[in-house]
XYZ file of C-alpha atoms in Angstrom:
522
model
C 16.879 14.503 5.312
C 17.287 15.738 8.879
C 16.612 19.117 10.436
C 18.950 20.815 12.905
C 16.451 21.564 15.648
C 12.862 21.176 16.745
C 11.580 24.370 15.155
C 8.766 22.729 13.223
C 6.625 22.607 16.354
C 3.097 21.438 16.905
C 1.693 24.371 14.900
C 2.455 22.547 11.653
C 2.090 18.938 12.794
C -1.657 18.437 13.240
C -1.006 16.634 16.537
C -2.741 19.333 18.574
C -6.083 18.423 16.976
C -5.858 14.948 18.482
C -4.339 15.861 21.829
C -1.187 13.791 21.250
C 2.274 14.841 22.317
C 5.163 14.547 19.878
C 7.153 11.396 20.620
C 8.588 10.145 17.293
C 11.773 11.288 15.557
C 10.892 14.137 13.166
C 13.724 13.710 10.657
C 12.191 12.769 7.288
C 12.679 15.222 4.427
C 10.865 15.772 1.136
C 12.510 13.031 -0.929
C 12.285 10.470 1.889
C 8.567 11.240 2.254
C 8.057 10.792 -1.497
C 10.149 7.608 -1.431
C 7.940 6.098 1.271
C 4.875 6.347 -0.972
C 6.696 5.173 -4.106
C 8.315 2.203 -2.381
C 4.968 0.972 -1.007
C 3.422 1.130 -4.496
C 6.743 -0.228 -5.837
C 6.693 0.034 -9.627
C 9.034 -2.889 -10.249
C 7.578 -5.188 -7.584
C 3.940 -4.849 -8.573
C 4.294 -4.740 -12.341
C 6.748 -7.634 -12.508
C 4.838 -9.751 -9.998
C 1.375 -9.420 -11.564
C 1.876 -8.756 -15.283
C 1.358 -12.449 -16.079
C -2.094 -12.426 -14.470
C -3.367 -9.420 -16.410
C -1.845 -10.487 -19.731
C -2.811 -14.136 -19.322
C -6.421 -13.191 -18.584
C -7.163 -10.458 -21.136
C -4.123 -10.103 -23.379
C -2.390 -6.842 -24.382
C -5.578 -4.767 -24.108
C -5.644 -5.399 -20.350
C -3.278 -2.432 -20.141
C -6.254 -0.092 -20.552
C -6.967 -0.975 -16.938
C -3.774 0.871 -15.929
C -5.076 4.415 -16.717
C -8.529 3.393 -15.462
C -7.176 2.374 -12.052
C -4.918 5.435 -11.995
C -7.827 7.855 -12.452
C -9.843 6.114 -9.757
C -6.971 6.000 -7.300
C -5.994 9.582 -8.152
C -9.411 10.728 -6.910
C -8.740 8.889 -3.646
C -5.211 10.328 -3.469
C -6.532 13.892 -3.906
C -8.922 13.364 -0.980
C -6.027 12.007 1.068
C -3.921 15.021 0.118
C -6.482 17.353 1.686
C -6.517 15.213 4.807
C -2.721 15.092 4.930
C -2.650 18.884 4.678
C -4.776 19.019 7.833
C -3.850 15.829 9.707
C -0.411 14.401 8.685
C -0.454 11.823 11.433
C 0.725 8.254 12.119
C -1.797 5.603 11.152
C -3.397 8.121 8.821
C -6.319 5.998 7.552
C -7.314 5.023 11.103
C -7.165 8.565 12.455
C -8.867 10.094 9.409
C -11.770 7.623 9.530
C -12.104 8.178 13.288
C -12.162 11.950 12.850
C -14.479 12.154 9.848
C -16.761 9.261 10.756
C -16.967 7.810 14.242
C -14.912 5.804 16.693
C -16.220 2.443 15.427
C -15.695 3.447 11.780
C -12.140 4.511 12.568
C -11.431 1.340 14.493
C -12.852 -0.851 11.701
C -10.786 0.988 9.065
C -7.668 0.647 11.206
C -8.271 -3.054 11.917
C -8.846 -3.893 8.243
C -5.818 -1.852 7.175
C -3.590 -3.385 9.839
C -4.456 -7.026 9.154
C -4.250 -6.401 5.398
C -0.844 -4.726 5.744
C 0.602 -7.687 7.655
C -0.661 -10.136 5.010
C 0.634 -7.804 2.282
C 4.103 -7.840 3.873
C 4.046 -11.645 3.710
C 2.947 -11.512 0.063
C 5.567 -8.989 -1.044
C 8.539 -10.908 0.361
C 7.440 -13.992 -1.592
C 8.385 -12.083 -4.773
C 12.028 -12.804 -3.916
C 11.469 -16.383 -5.073
C 10.605 -15.116 -8.560
C 13.919 -13.275 -8.873
C 16.745 -14.490 -6.606
C 17.032 -18.061 -8.024
C 17.170 -16.491 -11.509
C 20.272 -14.583 -10.395
C 22.043 -17.509 -8.727
C 20.955 -21.126 -8.323
C 22.357 -21.074 -4.782
C 19.317 -19.070 -3.695
C 17.239 -22.199 -4.351
C 18.060 -23.587 -0.914
C 15.359 -26.286 -0.903
C 15.736 -28.888 -3.657
C 16.234 -27.814 -7.245
C 12.893 -26.059 -7.686
C 11.196 -28.964 -9.451
C 9.877 -30.761 -6.362
C 6.243 -30.466 -5.312
C 6.973 -28.084 -2.426
C 10.445 -26.803 -3.429
C 9.229 -23.480 -4.823
C 6.819 -22.666 -1.981
C 9.129 -23.781 0.841
C 12.117 -21.891 -0.544
C 9.943 -18.789 -0.962
C 9.086 -18.960 2.740
C 12.759 -19.211 3.736
C 13.807 -16.248 1.581
C 10.775 -14.268 2.733
C 11.484 -14.925 6.405
C 15.055 -13.653 6.004
C 13.713 -10.468 4.390
C 11.168 -9.949 7.184
C 14.001 -10.330 9.688
C 15.912 -7.608 7.848
C 12.958 -5.156 7.760
C 12.277 -5.828 11.444
C 15.828 -4.963 12.479
C 15.961 -1.826 10.300
C 12.643 -0.525 11.621
C 13.645 -1.263 15.201
C 16.868 0.741 14.795
C 15.034 3.938 13.888
C 13.300 5.903 11.150
C 16.499 7.624 9.994
C 18.107 4.326 8.967
C 14.848 3.176 7.389
C 14.506 6.435 5.428
C 18.138 6.290 4.286
C 17.851 2.710 2.973
C 14.423 3.340 1.500
C 15.467 6.541 -0.283
C 18.585 4.906 -1.748
C 16.558 1.907 -2.876
C 13.854 4.058 -4.480
C 16.493 6.131 -6.265
C 17.941 2.950 -7.775
C 14.468 1.597 -8.548
C 13.392 4.755 -10.381
C 16.550 4.877 -12.497
C 16.261 1.166 -13.308
C 12.562 1.487 -14.165
C 13.210 4.383 -16.552
C 16.090 2.528 -18.233
C 13.997 -0.647 -18.579
C 11.249 1.371 -20.276
C 13.738 3.042 -22.637
C 15.455 -0.228 -23.617
C 12.134 -1.997 -24.149
C 10.956 0.926 -26.305
C 14.166 0.752 -28.354
C 13.475 -2.939 -29.028
C 9.797 -2.570 -29.932
C 8.775 -4.891 -32.780
C 5.122 -3.847 -33.087
C 3.078 -0.663 -32.858
C 0.391 0.537 -30.423
C -2.358 -1.064 -32.536
C -1.727 -4.223 -30.512
C -3.693 -2.661 -27.644
C -6.804 -2.127 -29.774
C -7.670 -5.775 -30.338
C -9.028 -8.479 -28.020
C -6.772 -11.075 -29.730
C -9.450 -13.684 -29.052
C -9.375 -13.307 -25.264
C -12.767 -13.677 -23.586
C -14.272 -15.542 -26.547
C -16.792 -18.150 -25.477
C -16.792 -16.964 -21.860
C -19.712 -15.420 -20.008
C -19.444 -11.656 -20.296
C -17.139 -11.938 -23.304
C -14.080 -9.694 -23.322
C -15.588 -7.323 -20.741
C -15.694 -10.153 -18.211
C -12.069 -11.038 -18.929
C -11.046 -7.375 -18.743
C -12.707 -6.860 -15.350
C -10.826 -9.863 -14.002
C -7.553 -8.581 -15.489
C -8.169 -5.188 -13.867
C -7.152 -6.866 -10.616
C -3.517 -6.844 -11.822
C -3.504 -3.033 -11.974
C -5.670 -2.655 -8.877
C -3.184 -4.693 -6.861
C -0.353 -2.245 -7.655
C -1.570 1.326 -7.271
C -2.232 1.744 -3.546
C -0.210 2.562 -0.430
C 0.449 6.200 -1.345
C -0.990 7.174 2.065
C 2.281 5.931 3.626
C 3.734 9.412 3.063
C 1.118 10.811 5.440
C 1.375 7.918 7.886
C 4.980 9.019 8.435
C 3.764 12.598 8.974
C 4.778 12.678 12.635
C 8.349 11.997 11.524
C 8.358 14.431 8.575
C 9.625 18.005 8.516
C 6.822 20.465 7.658
C 4.393 17.579 7.181
C 1.291 19.599 6.266
C 3.083 20.873 3.164
C 5.379 17.920 2.459
C 2.975 14.953 2.790
C 0.333 16.082 0.225
C 2.991 16.726 -2.420
C 4.635 13.374 -1.661
C 1.318 11.546 -2.144
C 0.708 13.170 -5.538
C 4.261 12.670 -6.778
C 4.254 9.014 -5.700
C 1.117 8.073 -7.618
C 2.078 10.144 -10.692
C 5.574 8.661 -10.899
C 4.220 5.143 -10.470
C 1.602 5.646 -13.183
C 3.929 7.167 -15.778
C 6.994 4.936 -15.295
C 5.074 1.738 -14.546
C 2.771 2.331 -17.509
C 5.728 2.894 -19.827
C 7.285 -0.416 -18.786
C 4.045 -2.341 -19.352
C 3.303 -0.743 -22.729
C 6.804 -1.127 -24.166
C 7.134 -4.684 -22.802
C 4.140 -5.777 -24.859
C 5.464 -3.921 -27.913
C 8.936 -5.486 -27.495
C 7.971 -9.094 -26.659
C 9.404 -11.403 -29.361
C 6.291 -13.602 -29.448
C 3.001 -12.592 -27.798
C 1.683 -16.131 -28.275
C 4.403 -17.544 -26.049
C 2.499 -19.131 -23.120
C 5.272 -18.236 -20.662
C 4.327 -14.539 -20.880
C 1.022 -15.342 -19.182
C 2.541 -17.783 -16.664
C 3.830 -16.978 -13.192
C 7.249 -18.491 -13.948
C 7.632 -16.245 -17.012
C 5.737 -12.946 -16.927
C 7.496 -9.602 -17.397
C 10.844 -11.002 -16.220
C 10.743 -13.407 -19.147
C 10.284 -10.574 -21.664
C 13.110 -8.541 -20.098
C 15.455 -11.541 -20.208
C 14.611 -12.123 -23.871
C 15.046 -8.514 -24.959
C 18.152 -7.596 -22.971
C 21.514 -9.230 -23.460
C 22.950 -11.283 -20.585
C 24.714 -8.951 -18.127
C 22.166 -6.166 -18.570
C 19.255 -8.482 -17.809
C 21.040 -9.643 -14.663
C 21.613 -6.064 -13.509
C 17.934 -5.256 -13.891
C 16.931 -8.399 -11.979
C 19.149 -7.146 -9.140
C 17.280 -3.825 -9.292
C 13.977 -5.718 -9.002
C 15.284 -7.443 -5.863
C 16.194 -3.998 -4.473
C 12.666 -2.817 -5.292
C 11.152 -5.802 -3.454
C 13.403 -5.022 -0.484
C 12.358 -1.374 -0.135
C 8.714 -2.277 -0.799
C 8.855 -4.802 2.060
C 10.492 -2.179 4.246
C 7.817 0.425 3.440
C 4.911 -1.966 4.032
C 6.413 -3.033 7.364
C 6.995 0.605 8.341
C 3.412 1.611 7.497
C 2.025 -1.325 9.498
C 4.160 -0.314 12.487
C 2.888 3.282 12.421
C -0.701 2.078 12.184
C -0.201 -0.286 15.120
C 1.394 2.522 17.124
C -1.455 4.922 16.274
C -4.167 2.492 17.366
C -2.248 1.384 20.454
C -1.739 5.029 21.484
C -5.537 5.240 21.677
C -5.584 1.958 23.634
C -7.544 0.563 20.684
C -5.572 -2.698 20.541
C -4.854 -5.390 23.139
C -1.676 -4.608 25.120
C -1.951 -1.000 23.966
C 0.541 0.414 26.484
C 3.293 -1.954 25.351
C 2.603 -1.564 21.633
C 2.609 2.243 21.944
C 5.905 2.382 23.799
C 8.573 4.397 21.973
C 12.208 3.421 22.495
C 13.943 6.355 24.260
C 17.087 6.133 22.106
C 15.811 5.259 18.611
C 12.460 7.083 19.125
C 10.635 4.359 17.231
C 8.012 1.766 18.308
C 10.140 -1.380 18.651
C 7.506 -3.796 19.999
C 5.173 -3.337 16.974
C 8.154 -3.866 14.637
C 8.973 -7.224 16.209
C 5.336 -8.293 16.652
C 4.414 -7.589 13.025
C 7.577 -9.321 11.811
C 6.783 -12.482 13.779
C 3.125 -12.588 12.681
C 4.036 -11.982 9.014
C 6.618 -14.781 9.141
C 4.068 -17.168 10.675
C 1.550 -16.335 7.932
C 4.218 -17.289 5.374
C 4.117 -20.874 6.622
C 0.639 -21.227 5.100
C 2.282 -20.939 1.680
C 4.167 -24.225 2.087
C 1.239 -26.631 2.171
C -1.557 -24.385 0.863
C -0.139 -21.922 -1.677
C -3.563 -21.351 -3.209
C -5.064 -20.430 0.171
C -2.225 -17.943 0.601
C -2.968 -16.443 -2.826
C -6.607 -16.020 -1.823
C -5.605 -14.337 1.456
C -3.266 -11.885 -0.260
C -5.919 -11.018 -2.841
C -8.443 -10.394 -0.089
C -5.939 -8.204 1.766
C -6.068 -5.755 -1.150
C -9.871 -5.650 -0.937
C -9.569 -4.859 2.769
C -7.302 -1.909 1.976
C -9.796 -0.596 -0.595
C -12.558 -0.931 2.039
C -10.423 0.933 4.580
C -9.914 3.736 2.038
C -13.681 3.802 1.477
C -14.189 4.285 5.221
C -12.276 7.554 4.817
C -13.650 8.915 1.534
C -17.258 8.004 2.468
C -17.417 9.958 5.754
C -15.414 12.731 4.089
C -18.113 13.071 1.411
C -20.785 13.186 4.100
C -18.915 15.999 5.869
C -18.439 17.824 2.581
C -22.157 17.659 1.736
C -22.912 19.135 5.169
C -20.513 22.008 4.538
C -18.143 20.771 7.263
C -15.199 20.062 4.959
C -12.644 21.333 4.043
C -11.577 23.231 7.182
C -11.126 26.957 6.688
C -7.490 26.971 7.761
C -6.366 24.965 4.712
C -7.030 27.807 2.283
C -6.123 30.511 4.796
C -2.787 28.859 5.565
C -1.928 28.142 1.935
C -2.191 24.377 2.418
C -3.461 22.008 -0.271
C -7.208 22.013 -0.921
C -9.237 20.993 -3.976
C -11.582 23.977 -3.649
C -14.678 23.716 -5.845
C -13.380 20.475 -7.363
C -13.544 18.783 -3.980
C -17.143 17.562 -4.206
C -17.007 15.928 -7.677
C -13.614 14.373 -6.956
C -14.844 13.044 -3.610
C -17.942 11.549 -5.288
C -15.733 9.825 -7.876
C -13.506 8.476 -5.079
C -16.487 6.925 -3.267
C -18.084 5.477 -6.408
C -14.707 4.159 -7.530
C -14.036 2.595 -4.122
C -17.375 0.797 -4.089
C -17.037 -0.368 -7.701
C -13.484 -1.632 -7.294
C -14.247 -3.397 -4.001
C -17.179 -5.204 -5.650
C -15.073 -6.111 -8.701
C -12.212 -7.417 -6.557
C -14.529 -9.350 -4.251
C -16.768 -10.834 -6.949
C -16.774 -14.647 -6.520
C -14.818 -16.013 -9.493
C -13.304 -19.464 -9.681
C -10.763 -18.101 -12.196
C -9.369 -15.852 -9.458
C -10.090 -17.554 -6.160
C -10.501 -21.168 -7.259
C -12.424 -23.833 -5.384
C -13.990 -24.972 -3.032
C -16.819 -22.518 -2.268
C -15.114 -20.900 0.726
C -12.288 -19.826 -1.580
C -14.583 -18.747 -4.404
C -16.539 -16.645 -1.895
C -13.342 -15.943 0.023
C -13.721 -12.154 0.018
C -16.933 -12.427 1.982
C -15.933 -15.417 4.114
C -12.435 -14.344 5.186
C -13.150 -10.627 5.501
C -16.294 -11.488 7.449
C -14.269 -13.643 9.847
C -11.429 -11.094 10.244
C -13.725 -8.103 10.735
C -16.156 -10.140 12.854
C -13.468 -11.299 15.288
C -12.084 -7.772 15.518
C -15.490 -6.229 16.194
C -16.205 -8.912 18.779
C -13.157 -7.751 20.759
C -14.059 -4.108 20.168
C -17.692 -4.432 21.308
C -17.033 -6.674 24.311
C -13.779 -5.199 25.593
C -12.121 -2.526 23.499
C -14.759 0.217 23.424
C -14.858 0.371 27.213
C -11.254 1.545 27.577
C -10.421 3.277 24.289
C -8.891 6.710 24.829
C -5.514 8.394 24.520
C -2.977 6.818 26.855
C -1.648 9.187 29.504
C 1.892 8.519 28.303
C 0.980 9.978 24.887
C -1.404 12.733 25.922
C -0.408 16.341 25.264
C -2.421 17.291 28.344
C 0.157 15.469 30.461
C 2.966 17.623 29.053
C 3.607 21.089 30.490
C 2.594 24.130 28.443
C 1.104 22.045 25.632
C -0.754 24.291 23.162
C -4.527 23.886 23.132
C -6.782 24.165 20.115
C -10.433 23.829 19.302
C -11.954 20.329 19.330
C -11.874 18.560 15.973
C -15.624 18.618 15.407
C -15.806 22.331 16.236
C -13.028 23.060 13.747
C -14.734 20.989 11.045
C -18.074 22.670 11.685
C -16.783 26.175 10.972
């Protein structure tokens, strides 16, 4: 996981294109880079947390949304792989959007991604409440779980403890984070494969179950298609975050070759193993008419507990808790790198402090603590207004899809002008899609627009009432982006620029290269 010396150099880091000096600890190897992407997607966290929503909305056939979302997100991942082969840099989405589009596009993408990542961290840690009390009743610290606010309040307590853990680990350095994350992902992958195998061995019905609507969508506007589009949210909420492998590029050995492969392997592994679990769970469920399968207090955990005998079910629940832990760690880590990247450009308030790297651990400590505190404060909303919190977490996913679109859109524009991909990708043997680049990029943009619209569509079944929740995607995103742009237009844009403390120009004998736009215009 570590390298013996600093031989990688700026030649293979992509930092020279931005004028940044190397300041983070370059110690992440191939598996740790792959693990970062897998743990953010988190097969066990996402599938177990959201299966009930997809199944309860559209039944077994909702699983057709899994390959649909995979193909759409794969097109985005392939675009990101080309970018990672050229610019494997911290805060990847922010820097890519800034480079391909403009300063305001980059800032908007970074702001949306950052705020969404903090809310996502809060949402992920709440999954502990679905699993820990099942393992031991002592984890239900508040009441017995039957009180009006017992479930929500206890979830906040468990979540806050987890955020404290991820804050400390990230503050102590990327090596410790990578070690814990890699070990956790290794366990998660083994557990996920074994769960799929055991479920398959206990299958009581064939694949024909996925070729019937089973009465779902009947009598509703839009029929089954309407129900299916809503259920697609369950798959759409899982398969993202693969860009984390590139966001850790400044801490990865040979990042221009390692990061693209890590992105592809992360999304492929998540699709294959996660899909196997979902398919075989439906085929193994003792009774598909059991209402608990489509309820949040049942879901996929309920099927696993029914199919597997006592001790084995408990072991797999422990593995799910491990998966939630490393997912929380990865989300926190990605948010820290994005904060650091924007602060290094003085694109956030208190930029100098947020961009400060601890001299011993070589990691941004202030962003780790700041994000941890903010995420814990957001959790408090869940106590009195759990539905509002659900709306916020759903909208956070839309914000991430929009941030991705702010990368693939400008990339397509560059490609149509003949300014992408850069010549050195093919010449250097780095990843490039070649002649497939244009059609894949078009699919990525169309997919991003379509999925953002589908996720944001005002539906009471998803967002509930009153109107500001039903139209929450437009209301809350409008407020978040509006407040951010207000700061940017009135204050931020006047002082944005690489801080002297992070400028390669301030370091002696720093290698110079052509400006980014000149390189892209070749």
